mmCIF file of C-alpha atoms in Angstrom:
data_model
loop_
_atom_site.group_PDB
_atom_site.id
_atom_site.type_symbol
_atom_site.label_atom_id
_atom_site.label_comp_id
_atom_site.label_asym_id
_atom_site.label_seq_id
_atom_site.Cartn_x
_atom_site.Cartn_y
_atom_site.Cartn_z
ATOM 1 C CA ASP A 231 16.886 0.387 -4.132
ATOM 2 C CA ILE A 232 16.032 -2.321 -1.753
ATOM 3 C CA GLN A 233 14.150 -5.120 -3.306
ATOM 4 C CA MET A 234 11.244 -7.260 -1.603
ATOM 5 C CA THR A 235 10.658 -10.931 -2.439
ATOM 6 C CA GLN A 236 8.143 -13.292 -1.169
ATOM 7 C CA SER A 237 7.900 -16.998 -1.110
ATOM 8 C CA PRO A 238 5.743 -19.057 -2.088
ATOM 9 C CA SER A 239 4.027 -17.108 -4.702
ATOM 10 C CA SER A 240 0.919 -19.107 -4.156
ATOM 11 C CA LEU A 241 -0.173 -21.814 -1.761
ATOM 12 C CA SER A 242 -3.149 -24.060 -1.142
ATOM 13 C CA ALA A 243 -3.968 -25.269 2.375
ATOM 14 C CA SER A 244 -6.804 -26.959 4.372
ATOM 15 C CA VAL A 245 -8.911 -25.235 6.770
ATOM 16 C CA GLY A 246 -7.105 -25.273 10.418
ATOM 17 C CA ASP A 247 -3.755 -25.744 8.853
ATOM 18 C CA ARG A 248 -0.841 -23.415 9.784
ATOM 19 C CA VAL A 249 0.315 -21.387 7.161
ATOM 20 C CA THR A 250 3.908 -19.446 6.827
ATOM 21 C CA ILE A 251 4.731 -16.967 4.255
ATOM 22 C CA THR A 252 8.370 -15.672 3.936
ATOM 23 C CA CYS A 253 9.447 -12.111 2.830
ATOM 24 C CA ARG A 254 12.957 -11.151 2.363
ATOM 25 C CA ALA A 255 14.674 -7.638 1.813
ATOM 26 C CA SER A 256 17.631 -7.382 -0.334
ATOM 27 C CA GLN A 257 19.072 -5.154 2.507
ATOM 28 C CA GLY A 258 18.472 -4.756 6.130
ATOM 29 C CA ILE A 259 15.497 -2.896 7.023
ATOM 30 C CA SER A 260 15.410 -3.383 10.896
ATOM 31 C CA ASN A 261 11.797 -4.041 11.786
ATOM 32 C CA TYR A 262 10.169 -1.476 9.156
ATOM 33 C CA LEU A 263 8.013 -4.390 7.894
ATOM 34 C CA ALA A 264 4.126 -4.635 7.464
ATOM 35 C CA TRP A 265 1.899 -7.008 6.060
ATOM 36 C CA TYR A 266 -1.339 -6.661 4.113
ATOM 37 C CA GLN A 267 -4.172 -8.798 3.080
ATOM 38 C CA GLN A 268 -6.207 -8.140 -0.041
ATOM 39 C CA LYS A 269 -9.131 -10.172 -0.502
ATOM 40 C CA PRO A 270 -10.453 -10.336 -4.318
ATOM 41 C CA GLY A 271 -12.051 -7.091 -5.394
ATOM 42 C CA LYS A 272 -11.300 -5.400 -2.041
ATOM 43 C CA VAL A 273 -8.827 -2.799 -0.801
ATOM 44 C CA PRO A 274 -5.790 -3.843 1.057
ATOM 45 C CA LYS A 275 -5.978 -4.131 4.785
ATOM 46 C CA LEU A 276 -3.023 -3.522 7.406
ATOM 47 C CA LEU A 277 -2.477 -6.797 9.464
ATOM 48 C CA ILE A 278 0.749 -6.341 11.003
ATOM 49 C CA TYR A 279 3.434 -3.620 11.283
ATOM 50 C CA ALA A 280 6.905 -3.221 12.893
ATOM 51 C CA ALA A 281 7.404 -6.702 11.767
ATOM 52 C CA SER A 282 5.388 -8.339 14.588
ATOM 53 C CA THR A 283 2.862 -5.777 15.939
ATOM 54 C CA LEU A 284 -0.911 -6.833 15.203
ATOM 55 C CA GLN A 285 -3.033 -4.171 13.849
ATOM 56 C CA SER A 286 -6.148 -3.245 16.074
ATOM 57 C CA GLY A 287 -9.137 -5.724 15.203
ATOM 58 C CA VAL A 288 -6.921 -8.297 13.351
ATOM 59 C CA PRO A 289 -7.614 -11.814 14.625
ATOM 60 C CA SER A 290 -4.978 -13.177 16.810
ATOM 61 C CA ARG A 291 -4.316 -16.334 14.477
ATOM 62 C CA PHE A 292 -2.182 -13.946 12.525
ATOM 63 C CA SER A 293 1.301 -13.191 13.805
ATOM 64 C CA GLY A 294 4.775 -11.848 12.297
ATOM 65 C CA SER A 295 8.147 -12.205 13.105
ATOM 66 C CA GLY A 296 11.747 -11.234 11.909
ATOM 67 C CA SER A 297 14.140 -8.479 11.604
ATOM 68 C CA GLY A 298 16.856 -7.155 9.378
ATOM 69 C CA THR A 299 16.231 -9.054 6.059
ATOM 70 C CA ASP A 300 14.209 -11.825 6.817
ATOM 71 C CA PHE A 301 10.567 -11.712 7.791
ATOM 72 C CA THR A 302 7.601 -14.210 8.281
ATOM 73 C CA LEU A 303 3.694 -14.083 8.514
ATOM 74 C CA THR A 304 2.057 -16.980 10.128
ATOM 75 C CA ILE A 305 -1.620 -17.836 10.092
ATOM 76 C CA SER A 306 -1.858 -20.501 13.023
ATOM 77 C CA SER A 307 -5.288 -21.909 11.947
ATOM 78 C CA LEU A 308 -6.265 -21.119 8.316
ATOM 79 C CA GLN A 309 -9.977 -20.014 7.862
ATOM 80 C CA PRO A 310 -12.137 -19.700 4.814
ATOM 81 C CA GLU A 311 -12.304 -16.055 5.263
ATOM 82 C CA ASP A 312 -8.321 -15.764 4.955
ATOM 83 C CA VAL A 313 -8.398 -16.505 1.276
ATOM 84 C CA ALA A 314 -6.688 -13.457 -0.145
ATOM 85 C CA THR A 315 -3.373 -12.350 -1.444
ATOM 86 C CA TYR A 316 -0.800 -11.250 1.345
ATOM 87 C CA TYR A 317 1.828 -8.624 0.624
ATOM 88 C CA CYS A 318 4.787 -7.651 2.673
ATOM 89 C CA GLN A 319 5.878 -3.956 2.634
ATOM 90 C CA LYS A 320 8.987 -2.078 3.639
ATOM 91 C CA TYR A 321 7.916 1.302 4.784
ATOM 92 C CA ASN A 322 11.559 2.972 5.889
ATOM 93 C CA SER A 323 12.714 5.372 3.157
ATOM 94 C CA ALA A 324 10.835 4.706 -0.237
ATOM 95 C CA PRO A 325 8.269 2.137 0.469
ATOM 96 C CA ALA A 326 8.157 -0.982 -1.558
ATOM 97 C CA PHE A 327 5.881 -3.883 -1.799
ATOM 98 C CA GLY A 328 6.610 -7.651 -2.266
ATOM 99 C CA PRO A 329 5.193 -9.295 -5.286
ATOM 100 C CA GLY A 330 2.340 -11.182 -2.932
ATOM 101 C CA THR A 331 1.430 -14.495 -1.911
ATOM 102 C CA LYS A 332 -2.081 -15.990 -3.000
ATOM 103 C CA VAL A 333 -3.587 -18.122 -0.273
ATOM 104 C CA ASP A 334 -6.509 -20.605 -1.264
ATOM 105 C CA ILE A 335 -8.290 -23.208 0.571
ATOM 106 C CA LYS A 336 -7.525 -26.889 -0.516
ATOM 107 C CA GLU B 168 -14.856 7.363 10.566
ATOM 108 C CA VAL B 169 -11.738 7.714 8.255
ATOM 109 C CA GLN B 170 -12.861 8.111 4.639
ATOM 110 C CA LEU B 171 -10.537 8.650 1.632
ATOM 111 C CA VAL B 172 -12.431 9.216 -1.814
ATOM 112 C CA GLU B 173 -10.315 9.309 -4.870
ATOM 113 C CA SER B 174 -11.460 10.804 -8.076
ATOM 114 C CA GLY B 175 -10.231 12.046 -11.569
ATOM 115 C CA GLY B 176 -9.477 8.625 -13.131
ATOM 116 C CA GLY B 177 -10.521 7.825 -16.799
ATOM 117 C CA LEU B 178 -9.293 6.959 -20.086
ATOM 118 C CA VAL B 179 -6.631 9.071 -21.359
ATOM 119 C CA GLN B 180 -4.278 8.931 -24.443
ATOM 120 C CA PRO B 181 -0.603 8.164 -24.197
ATOM 121 C CA GLY B 182 1.425 11.322 -23.631
ATOM 122 C CA ARG B 183 -1.319 13.261 -22.325
ATOM 123 C CA SER B 184 -2.054 14.288 -18.530
ATOM 124 C CA LEU B 185 -4.398 13.383 -15.844
ATOM 125 C CA ARG B 186 -4.968 14.807 -12.343
ATOM 126 C CA LEU B 187 -6.104 12.674 -9.436
ATOM 127 C CA SER B 188 -7.555 13.868 -6.135
ATOM 128 C CA CYS B 189 -8.320 12.297 -2.780
ATOM 129 C CA ALA B 190 -10.775 13.809 -0.498
ATOM 130 C CA ALA B 191 -9.902 12.976 3.136
ATOM 131 C CA SER B 192 -12.388 12.967 6.100
ATOM 132 C CA GLY B 193 -12.500 11.552 9.741
ATOM 133 C CA PHE B 194 -9.154 12.547 10.860
ATOM 134 C CA THR B 195 -6.803 15.468 11.324
ATOM 135 C CA PHE B 196 -5.412 15.368 7.755
ATOM 136 C CA ASP B 197 -2.702 17.979 8.165
ATOM 137 C CA ASP B 198 -1.086 15.737 10.872
ATOM 138 C CA TYR B 199 -0.494 12.768 8.547
ATOM 139 C CA ALA B 200 1.791 11.670 5.647
ATOM 140 C CA MET B 201 -0.126 10.451 2.654
ATOM 141 C CA HIS B 202 0.754 8.303 -0.164
ATOM 142 C CA TRP B 203 -0.363 7.014 -3.714
ATOM 143 C CA VAL B 204 -0.405 3.318 -4.400
ATOM 144 C CA ARG B 205 -1.139 1.823 -7.672
ATOM 145 C CA GLN B 206 -2.374 -1.741 -8.846
ATOM 146 C CA ALA B 207 -2.329 -2.676 -12.512
ATOM 147 C CA PRO B 208 -5.111 -5.128 -13.424
ATOM 148 C CA GLY B 209 -4.429 -8.542 -12.007
ATOM 149 C CA LYS B 210 -1.019 -7.476 -10.793
ATOM 150 C CA GLY B 211 0.565 -6.517 -7.380
ATOM 151 C CA LEU B 212 0.828 -3.291 -5.533
ATOM 152 C CA GLU B 213 3.149 -0.549 -6.327
ATOM 153 C CA TRP B 214 4.069 2.465 -4.252
ATOM 154 C CA VAL B 215 3.936 5.608 -6.318
ATOM 155 C CA SER B 216 4.563 8.684 -4.321
ATOM 156 C CA GLY B 217 4.323 9.974 -0.705
ATOM 157 C CA ILE B 218 4.187 13.423 0.818
ATOM 158 C CA SER B 219 4.782 14.316 4.591
ATOM 159 C CA TRP B 220 2.083 16.304 6.689
ATOM 160 C CA ASN B 221 3.738 19.706 6.020
ATOM 161 C CA SER B 222 4.903 18.902 2.196
ATOM 162 C CA GLY B 223 8.541 19.222 3.364
ATOM 163 C CA SER B 224 9.414 15.651 2.354
ATOM 164 C CA ILE B 225 8.221 13.998 -0.956
ATOM 165 C CA GLY B 226 9.250 10.810 -2.597
ATOM 166 C CA TYR B 227 8.561 9.126 -5.851
ATOM 167 C CA ALA B 228 9.052 5.705 -7.400
ATOM 168 C CA ASP B 229 11.707 5.584 -10.018
ATOM 169 C CA SER B 230 8.858 4.403 -12.563
ATOM 170 C CA VAL B 231 7.205 7.951 -12.361
ATOM 171 C CA LYS B 232 10.086 10.236 -11.167
ATOM 172 C CA GLY B 233 9.973 13.366 -13.534
ATOM 173 C CA ARG B 234 6.402 12.589 -14.766
ATOM 174 C CA PHE B 235 4.189 12.557 -11.820
ATOM 175 C CA THR B 236 3.922 15.354 -8.989
ATOM 176 C CA ILE B 237 2.315 14.614 -5.649
ATOM 177 C CA SER B 238 0.892 17.858 -3.626
ATOM 178 C CA ARG B 239 -1.549 18.409 -0.880
ATOM 179 C CA ASP B 240 -4.023 21.364 0.281
ATOM 180 C CA ASN B 241 -4.457 20.909 4.034
ATOM 181 C CA ALA B 242 -7.073 23.647 4.043
ATOM 182 C CA LYS B 243 -9.171 21.506 1.879
ATOM 183 C CA ASN B 244 -8.104 18.329 3.314
ATOM 184 C CA SER B 245 -7.255 16.943 -0.136
ATOM 185 C CA LEU B 246 -4.385 14.834 -1.875
ATOM 186 C CA TYR B 247 -3.348 15.350 -5.477
ATOM 187 C CA LEU B 248 -1.372 13.267 -8.180
ATOM 188 C CA GLN B 249 -0.517 15.271 -11.368
ATOM 189 C CA MET B 250 0.391 12.719 -14.027
ATOM 190 C CA ASN B 251 2.011 13.940 -17.140
ATOM 191 C CA SER B 252 3.616 12.146 -20.120
ATOM 192 C CA LEU B 253 1.197 9.023 -19.272
ATOM 193 C CA ARG B 254 2.290 5.731 -20.791
ATOM 194 C CA ALA B 255 0.318 2.560 -21.215
ATOM 195 C CA GLU B 256 2.133 0.926 -18.172
ATOM 196 C CA ASP B 257 0.470 3.802 -15.976
ATOM 197 C CA THR B 258 -2.710 1.939 -16.390
ATOM 198 C CA ALA B 259 -3.843 0.899 -12.959
ATOM 199 C CA LEU B 260 -6.198 1.549 -10.167
ATOM 200 C CA TYR B 261 -4.679 4.314 -8.115
ATOM 201 C CA TYR B 262 -5.316 4.336 -4.248
ATOM 202 C CA CYS B 263 -4.898 7.096 -1.956
ATOM 203 C CA ALA B 264 -3.404 5.692 1.679
ATOM 204 C CA LYS B 265 -3.037 7.132 5.074
ATOM 205 C CA SER B 266 0.154 6.997 7.188
ATOM 206 C CA HIS B 267 -0.528 4.825 10.390
ATOM 207 C CA TYR B 268 0.990 7.483 12.671
ATOM 208 C CA TYR B 269 0.996 11.423 12.639
ATOM 209 C CA GLY B 270 4.332 13.516 12.203
ATOM 210 C CA SER B 271 7.509 12.840 10.780
ATOM 211 C CA GLY B 272 9.011 9.160 10.498
ATOM 212 C CA SER B 273 8.341 5.978 8.555
ATOM 213 C CA TYR B 274 5.121 4.353 8.866
ATOM 214 C CA PRO B 275 2.682 1.708 7.280
ATOM 215 C CA PHE B 276 -0.576 2.877 5.532
ATOM 216 C CA ASP B 277 -3.706 2.030 7.706
ATOM 217 C CA TYR B 278 -6.526 3.278 5.636
ATOM 218 C CA TRP B 279 -7.021 3.143 1.900
ATOM 219 C CA GLY B 280 -9.542 4.568 -0.529
ATOM 220 C CA GLN B 281 -11.459 2.585 -2.924
ATOM 221 C CA GLY B 282 -9.421 3.749 -5.725
ATOM 222 C CA THR B 283 -9.689 5.537 -9.120
ATOM 223 C CA LEU B 284 -9.023 3.718 -12.614
ATOM 224 C CA VAL B 285 -6.534 5.212 -14.804
ATOM 225 C CA THR B 286 -6.498 3.542 -18.355
ATOM 226 C CA VAL B 287 -3.940 4.838 -20.785
ATOM 227 C CA SER B 288 -4.826 3.814 -24.262
ATOM 228 C CA SER B 289 -5.064 5.359 -27.791
#
C-alpha cells in the first residue's frame, strides 16, 4: 500500500507569513493528490485537487504544486482564519490521507 | 444545496454490529461514487470504504476488510456501512463523503456530512 507522510507535523507562524507544508507519497501517484483543511470541531474542506487545482471558493492565497511523490501546499500570506489542520490525500486506487499538519498563529 | 446526513451511530459492545446510513440530497446521487471516512477522537482522517456510482467497484481499508460492508440504494439516495465484529479501535466519528466528479475514475471528496459517532466499549 502507498503511504502518505507530511512535514512538519505542526507549525506556528505569524499573520502574513508564507507557510509551506510538504506531503510525500511512498510511490508515485502522478497528480492524484488533494489537500483538505479541517478547522477545530468542523468538517474537512477540500482546498486543492489534482495537486494544483484550486477548489471553487477557496482563497487564492492557497496554492499547491508537485507531481509523482513530492507535493507542497503553500499559504502565501497566513490569516487568522487559516488556523486548522491540513491533510494531504492520495485518491487514486485506495484513497489514503497523510497524518496532518497543525497550523497555529504565533 | 448538497446535504449528507449520517445516522446510526451509538455505543456498542465489542464484537457487536452496527449499521450506519447516509441520506443524500441536492445532487444526482446515482451519478457519484461515495465514501466513508472516519476520525478517531483527537486523531487524523482514515478512509474506510468507497463504492462506485453503480456499486460495480467497492474498496475497503485493510483495517476493516472482512468486517465492514458498504452498500448503496440509489432509489433511496442512501449510502450504508454495515459494521460487524466491532473493536475498540473502531471508535470514531464516521463521515459520509461525496466524490468530486460523476462517473468512473478517481476523484477527491468535495462534500462531507457532519458525521455520526460510533463508540465501541464494554
